[in-house]
Amino acid sequence: EDKVVQSPLSLVVHEGDTVTLNCSYEVTNFRSLLWYKQEKKAPTFLFMLTSSGIEKKSGRLSSILDKKELFSILNITATQTGDSAIYLCAVEVAGGTSYGKLTFGQGTILTVHP
Amino acid sequence: DVKVTQSSRYLVKRTGEKVFLECVQDMDHENMFWYRQDPGLGLRLIYFSYDVKMKEKGDIPEGYSVSREKKERFSLILESASTNQTSMYLCASESPRGYTFGSGTRLTVV
C-alpha cells in the first residue's frame, strides 16, 4: 500500500521565521512528488519534483527531493502571515491503472503569527 | 488555465438522503478524481475515472458511487448519506502540474 507521511502535523511560528516541512513516502513505481498549498478552498500547486538533489525555488519557497532516502522537504524563509495554510505533499505513481493517481499525506497546518 | 468547477460550496443533507456532487472541467482531460478531506487524515481517494463510462475504486469507495457520462463531468453519488460522510469533498482533473482542484464542497449530513 502506498504511503505518504508528513511532519509536523501542525506548526506555529512568528513572522520572519524559517520553517521546514517534511514529507516521506513509500510507494511502488514513483513518478513524481508534488507540493500544494491550501488556504480556504482548493489546493494550489507549488512544486513538482522528479529528480533527486535538484532544488526548485519560487520566491521564499524552495523544495528538494531525495529519492534514495524517500523524502522531500519544503522550506519557507522569512515567513509572512499569508503563508498560513495547509501544506499538502502528494506522490504520483506510474504505470498501469495507477497512472496519474496521487497519494496524499495528512498535511501540515502552518500558522504564522504577526 | 484549467478550470474545475464544483456545483456547490456548502450542502446540508439529512441522513438517508441520496446526494449528488457535481464536478465539471473545461480542458478535455481524461483523468478525473474525487477525494474527501478530513482533519488529520489528509486527502483520501474515493473514486477516479480515466475515460467516459470508466470508473475505478480508490482507497475508500464504500458508501459512494460515481458517474462519468460525458468527458467533462464526473459526479459523486452518496446513495444513502450518513453522518460519517460529513466532510470536505474535492474534485480534481489531471493536468501537467499534477492536479487542478475544484473549490470543494463542504457536506454536512445531519
Short mmCIF file of C-alpha atoms in Angstrom, two decimals:
data_model
loop_
_atom_site.label_atom_id
_atom_site.label_comp_id
_atom_site.label_asym_id
_atom_site.label_seq_id
_atom_site.Cartn_x
_atom_site.Cartn_y
_atom_site.Cartn_z
CA GLU A 1 0.00 0.00 0.00
CA ASP A 2 1.35 3.41 -0.99
CA LYS A 3 2.04 5.65 1.96
CA VAL A 4 2.93 9.34 2.37
CA VAL A 5 3.68 10.80 5.80
CA GLN A 6 4.10 14.49 6.59
CA SER A 7 5.60 16.07 9.66
CA PRO A 8 4.97 18.03 11.70
CA LEU A 9 1.18 17.90 11.53
CA SER A 10 0.99 21.47 12.75
CA LEU A 11 3.40 24.31 13.31
CA VAL A 12 3.05 27.79 14.81
CA VAL A 13 5.72 30.39 14.09
CA HIS A 14 6.17 34.16 14.04
CA GLU A 15 6.63 36.31 11.00
CA GLY A 16 10.20 36.24 9.79
CA ASP A 17 10.89 32.69 10.96
CA THR A 18 12.11 29.98 8.60
CA VAL A 19 10.20 26.70 8.52
CA THR A 20 10.95 23.26 7.12
CA LEU A 21 8.15 20.86 6.32
CA ASN A 22 8.87 17.18 5.82
CA CYS A 23 7.37 14.53 3.60
CA SER A 24 8.44 10.87 3.49
CA TYR A 25 6.97 8.21 1.24
CA GLU A 26 6.84 4.52 0.48
CA VAL A 27 5.32 3.81 -2.91
CA THR A 28 5.75 1.47 -5.84
CA ASN A 29 6.66 2.98 -9.22
CA PHE A 30 7.41 6.51 -8.08
CA ARG A 31 6.80 9.10 -10.77
CA SER A 32 6.84 12.48 -9.04
CA LEU A 33 6.30 14.28 -5.75
CA LEU A 34 4.14 17.36 -5.55
CA TRP A 35 3.59 20.09 -3.00
CA TYR A 36 0.35 22.05 -2.73
CA LYS A 37 -0.76 24.97 -0.59
CA GLN A 38 -4.35 25.03 0.61
CA GLU A 39 -5.94 28.10 2.14
CA LYS A 40 -9.70 28.38 2.39
CA LYS A 41 -10.56 26.31 -0.63
CA ALA A 42 -8.85 24.49 -3.50
CA PRO A 43 -5.24 23.33 -3.09
CA THR A 44 -2.95 25.28 -5.37
CA PHE A 45 0.14 23.85 -6.99
CA LEU A 46 3.59 24.78 -5.62
CA PHE A 47 6.19 22.33 -6.94
CA MET A 48 6.58 19.11 -8.84
CA LEU A 49 9.80 17.16 -8.16
CA THR A 50 11.01 14.23 -10.17
CA SER A 51 14.80 14.24 -9.81
CA SER A 52 16.88 13.83 -6.69
CA GLY A 53 19.01 16.68 -5.41
CA ILE A 54 17.69 19.43 -7.67
CA GLU A 55 16.23 22.30 -5.69
CA LYS A 56 13.17 24.06 -7.00
CA LYS A 57 12.61 27.63 -5.91
CA SER A 58 9.77 30.08 -6.09
CA GLY A 59 10.36 33.29 -4.16
CA ARG A 60 10.73 32.43 -0.49
CA LEU A 61 9.70 28.81 -1.04
CA SER A 62 12.03 26.01 -2.06
CA SER A 63 11.84 22.25 -2.17
CA ILE A 64 14.14 19.32 -2.77
CA LEU A 65 13.70 15.60 -3.24
CA ASP A 66 15.88 12.72 -2.04
CA LYS A 67 14.88 9.57 -3.94
CA LYS A 68 17.39 7.40 -2.12
CA GLU A 69 16.07 8.25 1.34
CA LEU A 70 12.50 8.67 0.04
CA PHE A 71 11.69 12.11 1.36
CA SER A 72 11.24 15.71 0.40
CA ILE A 73 11.38 18.98 2.30
CA LEU A 74 9.62 22.26 1.71
CA ASN A 75 11.37 25.34 3.08
CA ILE A 76 9.77 28.71 3.62
CA THR A 77 12.08 31.57 4.59
CA ALA A 78 11.05 34.90 6.13
CA THR A 79 7.53 33.66 6.73
CA GLN A 80 4.57 36.01 6.42
CA THR A 81 1.01 35.76 7.75
CA GLY A 82 -0.09 34.99 4.20
CA ASP A 83 1.87 31.75 4.36
CA SER A 84 -0.63 30.41 6.91
CA ALA A 85 -2.22 27.41 5.20
CA ILE A 86 -2.28 23.65 4.99
CA TYR A 87 0.68 22.33 3.02
CA LEU A 88 0.00 19.07 1.24
CA CYS A 89 2.54 16.60 -0.07
CA ALA A 90 1.47 14.06 -2.68
CA VAL A 91 3.23 11.31 -4.60
CA GLU A 92 2.25 10.23 -8.09
CA VAL A 93 2.83 6.64 -9.13
CA ALA A 94 3.37 5.50 -12.69
CA GLY A 95 2.14 2.64 -14.78
CA GLY A 96 -0.93 0.51 -15.33
CA THR A 97 -4.24 1.57 -13.90
CA SER A 98 -2.50 3.67 -11.24
CA TYR A 99 -1.23 6.17 -13.79
CA GLY A 100 -1.90 9.68 -12.62
CA LYS A 101 -3.13 8.67 -9.18
CA LEU A 102 -1.86 10.79 -6.31
CA THR A 103 -1.49 9.61 -2.74
CA PHE A 104 -1.56 12.47 -0.23
CA GLY A 105 -0.01 12.91 3.17
CA GLN A 106 -2.05 14.19 6.12
CA GLY A 107 -0.97 17.76 5.53
CA THR A 108 0.92 20.23 7.74
CA ILE A 109 -1.08 23.12 9.17
CA LEU A 110 1.18 26.17 9.30
CA THR A 111 0.12 29.20 11.33
CA VAL A 112 2.21 32.35 11.10
CA HIS A 113 1.57 34.98 13.78
CA PRO A 114 2.39 38.66 13.22
CA ASP B 1 -5.88 27.91 -17.22
CA VAL B 2 -7.75 24.73 -16.43
CA LYS B 3 -10.96 25.31 -14.58
CA VAL B 4 -12.57 22.70 -12.37
CA THR B 5 -15.98 23.69 -11.08
CA GLN B 6 -17.87 22.04 -8.27
CA SER B 7 -21.53 22.91 -8.28
CA SER B 8 -22.00 23.59 -4.57
CA ARG B 9 -19.69 25.10 -1.93
CA TYR B 10 -21.85 24.07 1.02
CA LEU B 11 -24.51 21.40 1.35
CA VAL B 12 -26.57 20.19 4.29
CA LYS B 13 -28.40 16.90 3.83
CA ARG B 14 -30.35 14.54 6.05
CA THR B 15 -29.30 11.01 6.92
CA GLY B 16 -30.58 8.59 4.29
CA GLU B 17 -30.88 11.14 1.50
CA LYS B 18 -29.33 10.50 -1.90
CA VAL B 19 -26.72 13.17 -2.60
CA PHE B 20 -25.18 14.20 -5.91
CA LEU B 21 -21.94 16.18 -6.06
CA GLU B 22 -21.12 17.51 -9.50
CA CYS B 23 -17.76 18.38 -10.99
CA VAL B 24 -17.04 19.85 -14.42
CA GLN B 25 -13.68 20.54 -16.07
CA ASP B 26 -13.15 22.58 -19.20
CA MET B 27 -9.90 21.16 -20.62
CA ASP B 28 -10.94 17.85 -22.16
CA HIS B 29 -8.88 15.94 -19.58
CA GLU B 30 -9.36 12.22 -19.45
CA ASN B 31 -8.49 11.68 -15.79
CA MET B 32 -10.74 12.93 -13.01
CA PHE B 33 -10.75 12.17 -9.30
CA TRP B 34 -12.89 12.52 -6.20
CA TYR B 35 -11.25 12.93 -2.78
CA ARG B 36 -12.55 13.62 0.67
CA GLN B 37 -10.53 15.67 3.11
CA ASP B 38 -10.74 15.24 6.87
CA PRO B 39 -8.58 16.83 9.59
CA GLY B 40 -5.53 14.74 10.38
CA LEU B 41 -6.24 12.31 7.53
CA GLY B 42 -5.35 14.43 4.52
CA LEU B 43 -6.98 13.74 1.17
CA ARG B 44 -8.22 10.22 0.58
CA LEU B 45 -9.17 8.95 -2.84
CA ILE B 46 -12.77 7.80 -3.22
CA TYR B 47 -13.09 7.07 -6.95
CA PHE B 48 -11.38 8.02 -10.16
CA SER B 49 -12.10 7.81 -13.85
CA TYR B 50 -9.81 7.57 -16.88
CA ASP B 51 -12.45 7.94 -19.53
CA VAL B 52 -16.14 8.25 -20.20
CA LYS B 53 -18.16 5.49 -18.53
CA MET B 54 -14.99 4.18 -16.93
CA LYS B 55 -14.51 4.21 -13.17
CA GLU B 56 -12.16 2.70 -10.62
CA LYS B 57 -12.38 2.45 -6.88
CA GLY B 58 -9.95 4.43 -4.82
CA ASP B 59 -8.99 3.78 -1.23
CA ILE B 60 -12.35 4.47 0.44
CA PRO B 61 -15.17 3.75 -2.03
CA GLU B 62 -17.66 2.30 0.44
CA GLY B 63 -20.92 4.22 0.54
CA TYR B 64 -20.16 6.08 -2.70
CA SER B 65 -20.65 5.60 -6.41
CA VAL B 66 -19.73 7.73 -9.43
CA SER B 67 -20.94 8.55 -12.89
CA ARG B 68 -18.98 9.73 -15.95
CA GLU B 69 -21.42 10.02 -18.85
CA LYS B 70 -19.54 12.88 -20.51
CA LYS B 71 -15.83 13.57 -20.51
CA GLU B 72 -16.12 16.93 -18.81
CA ARG B 73 -18.40 15.83 -15.97
CA PHE B 74 -17.67 13.49 -13.08
CA SER B 75 -20.35 13.03 -10.46
CA LEU B 76 -20.03 11.59 -6.97
CA ILE B 77 -23.13 9.94 -5.53
CA LEU B 78 -23.86 9.17 -1.92
CA GLU B 79 -26.58 6.54 -2.21
CA SER B 80 -27.80 6.96 1.38
CA ALA B 81 -25.98 9.72 3.21
CA SER B 82 -24.70 9.02 6.70
CA THR B 83 -23.24 11.30 9.34
CA ASN B 84 -19.75 9.83 8.86
CA GLN B 85 -19.82 11.19 5.33
CA THR B 86 -19.75 14.74 6.66
CA SER B 87 -16.57 16.05 5.07
CA MET B 88 -14.97 18.34 2.52
CA TYR B 89 -15.17 16.78 -0.96
CA LEU B 90 -12.62 17.80 -3.58
CA CYS B 91 -12.79 17.03 -7.27
CA ALA B 92 -9.63 17.13 -9.39
CA SER B 93 -8.71 16.89 -13.03
CA GLU B 94 -5.29 15.75 -14.10
CA SER B 95 -3.14 18.42 -15.72
CA PRO B 96 0.60 18.68 -16.49
CA ARG B 97 1.14 20.07 -12.99
CA GLY B 98 -0.36 17.10 -11.24
CA TYR B 99 -3.93 18.06 -10.47
CA THR B 100 -6.16 21.07 -10.78
CA PHE B 101 -8.66 21.08 -7.95
CA GLY B 102 -12.16 22.41 -7.66
CA SER B 103 -13.00 24.70 -4.76
CA GLY B 104 -14.52 21.86 -2.77
CA THR B 105 -17.95 21.06 -1.41
CA ARG B 106 -18.36 21.05 2.35
CA LEU B 107 -21.08 18.49 3.01
CA THR B 108 -22.78 18.19 6.37
CA VAL B 109 -25.06 15.23 6.98
CA VAL B 110 -27.44 15.69 9.89
#
